Amino acid sequence: MLTTRLRPAAVVAASLLLTLTACGGSEDDAGAGGSGDMAGMEMSAMNDPDATPADEVDGDREKGEFVVLDTAPPGSDEVAGEAFLAQDDSGTTVTIRLIGLEPGVDYVSHLHDAGCAEGDGGDHFKFDPDGGDVPPNEVHLGFTATEQGTGQATVTNDQRVEDGAPSIVVHPAEATDNRLACADFS
Ligand SMILES: [Cu+2]
């Protein structure tokens, strides 16, 4: 029954996503996003606009398609997008691109340690299971949705996640216990 909770992302998303790469990079003034994971964390640790996107990294690449979770807030039906996980000699790169978000709202995303059908992604992936819950021990992405409701982020980490992070989950930054969408890498 768990799989029935996941709905495929809209196919129309694909063409819209192609336009996203041209309009990012101007959302640096995210401001204080409340008391969630964003507080006290450098935005640059959650989004590196200068990094090579994961889908362009020359290495082992996996792709996932976001599906809206049943735990998403009302009005999230249009959320869709893609996630890419790349690993090479210099570590791990993750890129996400989404549409259908609430304009101007801050979002955070984490690599998770279980598939989307297993408890909506399980817990945060950690390189050191006994280590802390912020980067670089975890992989976090953050961004502010544009006026068009699009958003994207890329982060790098100098360690390889190997096969420890089968999914990625997007949350509203103000309610990181709220799971909006999940993508399984394959
Ligand atoms: Cu998460």
PDB file of C-alpha atoms and ligand atoms in Angstrom:
ATOM      1  CA  MET A   1       0.000   0.000   0.000  1.00  0.00           C
ATOM      2  CA  LEU A   2       2.888   2.322   0.600  1.00  0.00           C
ATOM      3  CA  THR A   3       3.578   2.703  -3.078  1.00  0.00           C
ATOM      4  CA  THR A   4       0.067   3.994  -3.676  1.00  0.00           C
ATOM      5  CA  ARG A   5       0.957   7.032  -1.629  1.00  0.00           C
ATOM      6  CA  LEU A   6       3.366   8.131  -4.332  1.00  0.00           C
ATOM      7  CA  ARG A   7       2.061   9.820  -7.431  1.00  0.00           C
ATOM      8  CA  PRO A   8       4.097  10.247 -10.595  1.00  0.00           C
ATOM      9  CA  ALA A   9       5.181  13.788 -11.297  1.00  0.00           C
ATOM     10  CA  ALA A  10       3.477  15.548 -14.159  1.00  0.00           C
ATOM     11  CA  VAL A  11       5.104  14.803 -17.468  1.00  0.00           C
ATOM     12  CA  VAL A  12       4.692  18.411 -18.510  1.00  0.00           C
ATOM     13  CA  ALA A  13       7.221  19.258 -15.850  1.00  0.00           C
ATOM     14  CA  ALA A  14      10.017  18.037 -18.062  1.00  0.00           C
ATOM     15  CA  SER A  15       9.773  20.810 -20.607  1.00  0.00           C
ATOM     16  CA  LEU A  16       9.441  23.480 -17.950  1.00  0.00           C
ATOM     17  CA  LEU A  17      12.481  22.169 -16.148  1.00  0.00           C
ATOM     18  CA  LEU A  18      14.596  22.768 -19.209  1.00  0.00           C
ATOM     19  CA  THR A  19      14.123  26.481 -18.769  1.00  0.00           C
ATOM     20  CA  LEU A  20      15.177  26.497 -15.138  1.00  0.00           C
ATOM     21  CA  THR A  21      18.907  26.509 -15.678  1.00  0.00           C
ATOM     22  CA  ALA A  22      18.663  29.911 -17.327  1.00  0.00           C
ATOM     23  CA  CYS A  23      16.952  31.745 -14.508  1.00  0.00           C
ATOM     24  CA  GLY A  24      18.687  30.773 -11.287  1.00  0.00           C
ATOM     25  CA  GLY A  25      21.372  32.470  -9.247  1.00  0.00           C
ATOM     26  CA  SER A  26      19.651  35.688  -8.232  1.00  0.00           C
ATOM     27  CA  GLU A  27      17.995  34.558  -5.034  1.00  0.00           C
ATOM     28  CA  ASP A  28      20.827  35.273  -2.625  1.00  0.00           C
ATOM     29  CA  ASP A  29      18.825  37.449  -0.263  1.00  0.00           C
ATOM     30  CA  ALA A  30      16.927  34.580   1.269  1.00  0.00           C
ATOM     31  CA  GLY A  31      16.785  36.320   4.638  1.00  0.00           C
ATOM     32  CA  ALA A  32      16.051  34.671   7.934  1.00  0.00           C
ATOM     33  CA  GLY A  33      13.756  31.775   7.185  1.00  0.00           C
ATOM     34  CA  GLY A  34      12.555  31.167  10.712  1.00  0.00           C
ATOM     35  CA  SER A  35      13.836  28.782  13.301  1.00  0.00           C
ATOM     36  CA  GLY A  36      14.194  25.686  11.143  1.00  0.00           C
ATOM     37  CA  ASP A  37      17.337  24.137   9.735  1.00  0.00           C
ATOM     38  CA  MET A  38      18.084  27.378   7.888  1.00  0.00           C
ATOM     39  CA  ALA A  39      18.796  29.261  11.096  1.00  0.00           C
ATOM     40  CA  GLY A  40      22.456  29.857  11.640  1.00  0.00           C
ATOM     41  CA  MET A  41      23.459  27.936   8.562  1.00  0.00           C
ATOM     42  CA  GLU A  42      25.413  29.466   5.742  1.00  0.00           C
ATOM     43  CA  MET A  43      23.252  29.511   2.626  1.00  0.00           C
ATOM     44  CA  SER A  44      26.394  28.717   0.653  1.00  0.00           C
ATOM     45  CA  ALA A  45      26.561  25.355   2.413  1.00  0.00           C
ATOM     46  CA  MET A  46      23.190  24.532   0.884  1.00  0.00           C
ATOM     47  CA  ASN A  47      23.524  26.003  -2.586  1.00  0.00           C
ATOM     48  CA  ASP A  48      26.608  26.583  -4.704  1.00  0.00           C
ATOM     49  CA  PRO A  49      25.503  28.302  -7.928  1.00  0.00           C
ATOM     50  CA  ASP A  50      29.041  28.058  -9.313  1.00  0.00           C
ATOM     51  CA  ALA A  51      29.275  24.295  -8.950  1.00  0.00           C
ATOM     52  CA  THR A  52      28.880  22.044 -11.961  1.00  0.00           C
ATOM     53  CA  PRO A  53      25.332  20.634 -11.768  1.00  0.00           C
ATOM     54  CA  ALA A  54      25.174  16.937 -10.948  1.00  0.00           C
ATOM     55  CA  ASP A  55      23.636  16.107 -14.323  1.00  0.00           C
ATOM     56  CA  GLU A  56      26.756  17.531 -15.993  1.00  0.00           C
ATOM     57  CA  VAL A  57      29.328  15.894 -13.707  1.00  0.00           C
ATOM     58  CA  ASP A  58      31.504  13.334 -15.476  1.00  0.00           C
ATOM     59  CA  GLY A  59      31.033  10.462 -13.072  1.00  0.00           C
ATOM     60  CA  ASP A  60      28.507   7.951 -11.800  1.00  0.00           C
ATOM     61  CA  ARG A  61      25.152   9.669 -12.167  1.00  0.00           C
ATOM     62  CA  GLU A  62      21.735   8.784 -10.833  1.00  0.00           C
ATOM     63  CA  LYS A  63      18.458  10.555 -11.456  1.00  0.00           C
ATOM     64  CA  GLY A  64      15.208  10.775  -9.552  1.00  0.00           C
ATOM     65  CA  GLU A  65      11.797  12.285 -10.179  1.00  0.00           C
ATOM     66  CA  PHE A  66      10.056  14.067  -7.321  1.00  0.00           C
ATOM     67  CA  VAL A  67       6.652  12.790  -6.256  1.00  0.00           C
ATOM     68  CA  VAL A  68       4.407  14.747  -3.908  1.00  0.00           C
ATOM     69  CA  LEU A  69       3.968  12.990  -0.582  1.00  0.00           C
ATOM     70  CA  ASP A  70       0.699  12.602   1.325  1.00  0.00           C
ATOM     71  CA  THR A  71       2.314  14.643   4.101  1.00  0.00           C
ATOM     72  CA  ALA A  72       2.605  17.689   1.809  1.00  0.00           C
ATOM     73  CA  PRO A  73       0.644  20.809   2.723  1.00  0.00           C
ATOM     74  CA  PRO A  74      -2.612  21.479   0.824  1.00  0.00           C
ATOM     75  CA  GLY A  75      -2.006  23.142  -2.531  1.00  0.00           C
ATOM     76  CA  SER A  76       1.162  21.174  -3.276  1.00  0.00           C
ATOM     77  CA  ASP A  77      -0.329  19.126  -6.106  1.00  0.00           C
ATOM     78  CA  GLU A  78       1.595  20.965  -8.813  1.00  0.00           C
ATOM     79  CA  VAL A  79       4.994  20.350  -7.228  1.00  0.00           C
ATOM     80  CA  ALA A  80       7.235  18.312  -9.505  1.00  0.00           C
ATOM     81  CA  GLY A  81      10.861  18.150 -10.425  1.00  0.00           C
ATOM     82  CA  GLU A  82      14.057  16.232 -10.859  1.00  0.00           C
ATOM     83  CA  ALA A  83      17.007  15.332  -8.665  1.00  0.00           C
ATOM     84  CA  PHE A  84      20.463  14.246  -9.740  1.00  0.00           C
ATOM     85  CA  LEU A  85      23.153  12.528  -7.683  1.00  0.00           C
ATOM     86  CA  ALA A  86      26.658  12.340  -9.138  1.00  0.00           C
ATOM     87  CA  GLN A  87      29.755  10.754  -7.644  1.00  0.00           C
ATOM     88  CA  ASP A  88      33.296  10.993  -8.915  1.00  0.00           C
ATOM     89  CA  ASP A  89      36.849  11.155  -7.537  1.00  0.00           C
ATOM     90  CA  SER A  90      36.187  14.532  -5.932  1.00  0.00           C
ATOM     91  CA  GLY A  91      33.116  13.366  -4.019  1.00  0.00           C
ATOM     92  CA  THR A  92      29.393  13.871  -4.386  1.00  0.00           C
ATOM     93  CA  THR A  93      27.311  16.463  -6.226  1.00  0.00           C
ATOM     94  CA  VAL A  94      23.548  16.829  -5.832  1.00  0.00           C
ATOM     95  CA  THR A  95      21.296  19.018  -7.973  1.00  0.00           C
ATOM     96  CA  ILE A  96      17.543  19.500  -7.638  1.00  0.00           C
ATOM     97  CA  ARG A  97      15.159  21.454  -9.873  1.00  0.00           C
ATOM     98  CA  LEU A  98      11.508  21.937  -8.968  1.00  0.00           C
ATOM     99  CA  ILE A  99       8.375  23.664 -10.220  1.00  0.00           C
ATOM    100  CA  GLY A 100       4.962  24.264  -8.695  1.00  0.00           C
ATOM    101  CA  LEU A 101       6.343  25.729  -5.459  1.00  0.00           C
ATOM    102  CA  GLU A 102       4.988  28.677  -3.499  1.00  0.00           C
ATOM    103  CA  PRO A 103       6.668  31.854  -4.801  1.00  0.00           C
ATOM    104  CA  GLY A 104       9.070  33.457  -2.355  1.00  0.00           C
ATOM    105  CA  VAL A 105       9.015  30.557   0.085  1.00  0.00           C
ATOM    106  CA  ASP A 106      12.251  29.011   1.397  1.00  0.00           C
ATOM    107  CA  TYR A 107      12.740  25.283   0.954  1.00  0.00           C
ATOM    108  CA  VAL A 108      15.327  22.850   2.238  1.00  0.00           C
ATOM    109  CA  SER A 109      16.183  19.410   0.986  1.00  0.00           C
ATOM    110  CA  HIS A 110      18.286  16.572   2.377  1.00  0.00           C
ATOM    111  CA  LEU A 111      19.700  13.305   1.144  1.00  0.00           C
ATOM    112  CA  HIS A 112      17.831  10.598   3.048  1.00  0.00           C
ATOM    113  CA  ASP A 113      18.869   7.090   4.004  1.00  0.00           C
ATOM    114  CA  ALA A 114      15.837   5.087   2.814  1.00  0.00           C
ATOM    115  CA  GLY A 115      13.686   4.917  -0.291  1.00  0.00           C
ATOM    116  CA  CYS A 116      10.594   7.090  -0.690  1.00  0.00           C
ATOM    117  CA  ALA A 117       8.314   4.086  -0.112  1.00  0.00           C
ATOM    118  CA  GLU A 118      10.060   3.296   3.177  1.00  0.00           C
ATOM    119  CA  GLY A 119       8.720   5.856   5.608  1.00  0.00           C
ATOM    120  CA  ASP A 120       8.867   8.682   3.059  1.00  0.00           C
ATOM    121  CA  GLY A 121      12.656   8.469   2.901  1.00  0.00           C
ATOM    122  CA  GLY A 122      13.597   7.468   6.429  1.00  0.00           C
ATOM    123  CA  ASP A 123      16.157   9.617   8.211  1.00  0.00           C
ATOM    124  CA  HIS A 124      18.773  12.054   6.979  1.00  0.00           C
ATOM    125  CA  PHE A 125      21.787  10.433   5.361  1.00  0.00           C
ATOM    126  CA  LYS A 126      24.929  10.965   7.463  1.00  0.00           C
ATOM    127  CA  PHE A 127      28.504  10.232   6.378  1.00  0.00           C
ATOM    128  CA  ASP A 128      29.394   9.550  10.019  1.00  0.00           C
ATOM    129  CA  PRO A 129      26.368   7.993  11.738  1.00  0.00           C
ATOM    130  CA  ASP A 130      27.633   9.320  15.077  1.00  0.00           C
ATOM    131  CA  GLY A 131      28.397  12.755  13.670  1.00  0.00           C
ATOM    132  CA  GLY A 132      26.422  15.968  13.546  1.00  0.00           C
ATOM    133  CA  ASP A 133      23.241  16.800  11.676  1.00  0.00           C
ATOM    134  CA  VAL A 134      24.546  19.666   9.559  1.00  0.00           C
ATOM    135  CA  PRO A 135      26.803  19.801   6.473  1.00  0.00           C
ATOM    136  CA  PRO A 136      29.345  18.483   5.727  1.00  0.00           C
ATOM    137  CA  ASN A 137      28.233  15.391   7.699  1.00  0.00           C
ATOM    138  CA  GLU A 138      24.834  15.584   6.008  1.00  0.00           C
ATOM    139  CA  VAL A 139      23.964  16.816   2.527  1.00  0.00           C
ATOM    140  CA  HIS A 140      21.541  19.756   2.619  1.00  0.00           C
ATOM    141  CA  LEU A 141      20.221  21.935  -0.187  1.00  0.00           C
ATOM    142  CA  GLY A 142      18.341  25.191   0.239  1.00  0.00           C
ATOM    143  CA  PHE A 143      16.747  27.790  -1.989  1.00  0.00           C
ATOM    144  CA  THR A 144      14.006  30.384  -2.218  1.00  0.00           C
ATOM    145  CA  ALA A 145      11.291  29.733  -4.801  1.00  0.00           C
ATOM    146  CA  THR A 146      11.150  32.272  -7.614  1.00  0.00           C
ATOM    147  CA  GLU A 147       8.058  34.300  -8.482  1.00  0.00           C
ATOM    148  CA  GLN A 148       7.285  31.571 -10.989  1.00  0.00           C
ATOM    149  CA  GLY A 149       7.356  28.936  -8.255  1.00  0.00           C
ATOM    150  CA  THR A 150      10.540  27.335  -9.532  1.00  0.00           C
ATOM    151  CA  GLY A 151      13.594  26.498  -7.502  1.00  0.00           C
ATOM    152  CA  GLN A 152      16.931  24.818  -7.875  1.00  0.00           C
ATOM    153  CA  ALA A 153      20.088  24.158  -5.931  1.00  0.00           C
ATOM    154  CA  THR A 154      23.396  22.338  -6.297  1.00  0.00           C
ATOM    155  CA  VAL A 155      25.740  21.286  -3.528  1.00  0.00           C
ATOM    156  CA  THR A 156      28.987  19.370  -3.450  1.00  0.00           C
ATOM    157  CA  ASN A 157      30.590  17.295  -0.721  1.00  0.00           C
ATOM    158  CA  ASP A 158      34.126  15.937  -0.816  1.00  0.00           C
ATOM    159  CA  GLN A 159      33.012  12.511   0.347  1.00  0.00           C
ATOM    160  CA  ARG A 160      31.151   9.949  -1.732  1.00  0.00           C
ATOM    161  CA  VAL A 161      27.786   8.842  -0.408  1.00  0.00           C
ATOM    162  CA  GLU A 162      28.257   5.544  -2.302  1.00  0.00           C
ATOM    163  CA  ASP A 163      24.888   3.754  -2.058  1.00  0.00           C
ATOM    164  CA  GLY A 164      23.937   5.207   1.326  1.00  0.00           C
ATOM    165  CA  ALA A 165      21.481   7.827   0.089  1.00  0.00           C
ATOM    166  CA  PRO A 166      18.744   6.265  -2.038  1.00  0.00           C
ATOM    167  CA  SER A 167      16.426   9.268  -1.873  1.00  0.00           C
ATOM    168  CA  ILE A 168      16.125  13.014  -1.426  1.00  0.00           C
ATOM    169  CA  VAL A 169      13.289  14.844   0.337  1.00  0.00           C
ATOM    170  CA  VAL A 170      12.157  18.480   0.009  1.00  0.00           C
ATOM    171  CA  HIS A 171      10.668  20.324   2.984  1.00  0.00           C
ATOM    172  CA  PRO A 172       9.330  23.833   3.555  1.00  0.00           C
ATOM    173  CA  ALA A 173      12.170  25.553   5.448  1.00  0.00           C
ATOM    174  CA  GLU A 174       9.818  26.713   8.165  1.00  0.00           C
ATOM    175  CA  ALA A 175       8.595  23.176   8.813  1.00  0.00           C
ATOM    176  CA  THR A 176      11.364  20.726   8.104  1.00  0.00           C
ATOM    177  CA  ASP A 177       9.413  17.919   9.727  1.00  0.00           C
ATOM    178  CA  ASN A 178       6.893  18.409   6.931  1.00  0.00           C
ATOM    179  CA  ARG A 179       7.795  16.252   3.927  1.00  0.00           C
ATOM    180  CA  LEU A 180       6.681  17.816   0.687  1.00  0.00           C
ATOM    181  CA  ALA A 181       8.174  15.663  -2.050  1.00  0.00           C
ATOM    182  CA  CYS A 182      10.553  12.746  -2.382  1.00  0.00           C
ATOM    183  CA  ALA A 183      12.651  11.387  -5.246  1.00  0.00           C
ATOM    184  CA  ASP A 184      14.196   7.918  -5.456  1.00  0.00           C
ATOM    185  CA  PHE A 185      17.580   7.788  -7.178  1.00  0.00           C
ATOM    186  CA  SER A 186      18.063   5.080  -9.749  1.00  0.00           C
TER     187      SER A 186
HETATM  188 CU    CU B   1      14.870  15.819   4.855  1.00  0.00          CU
END
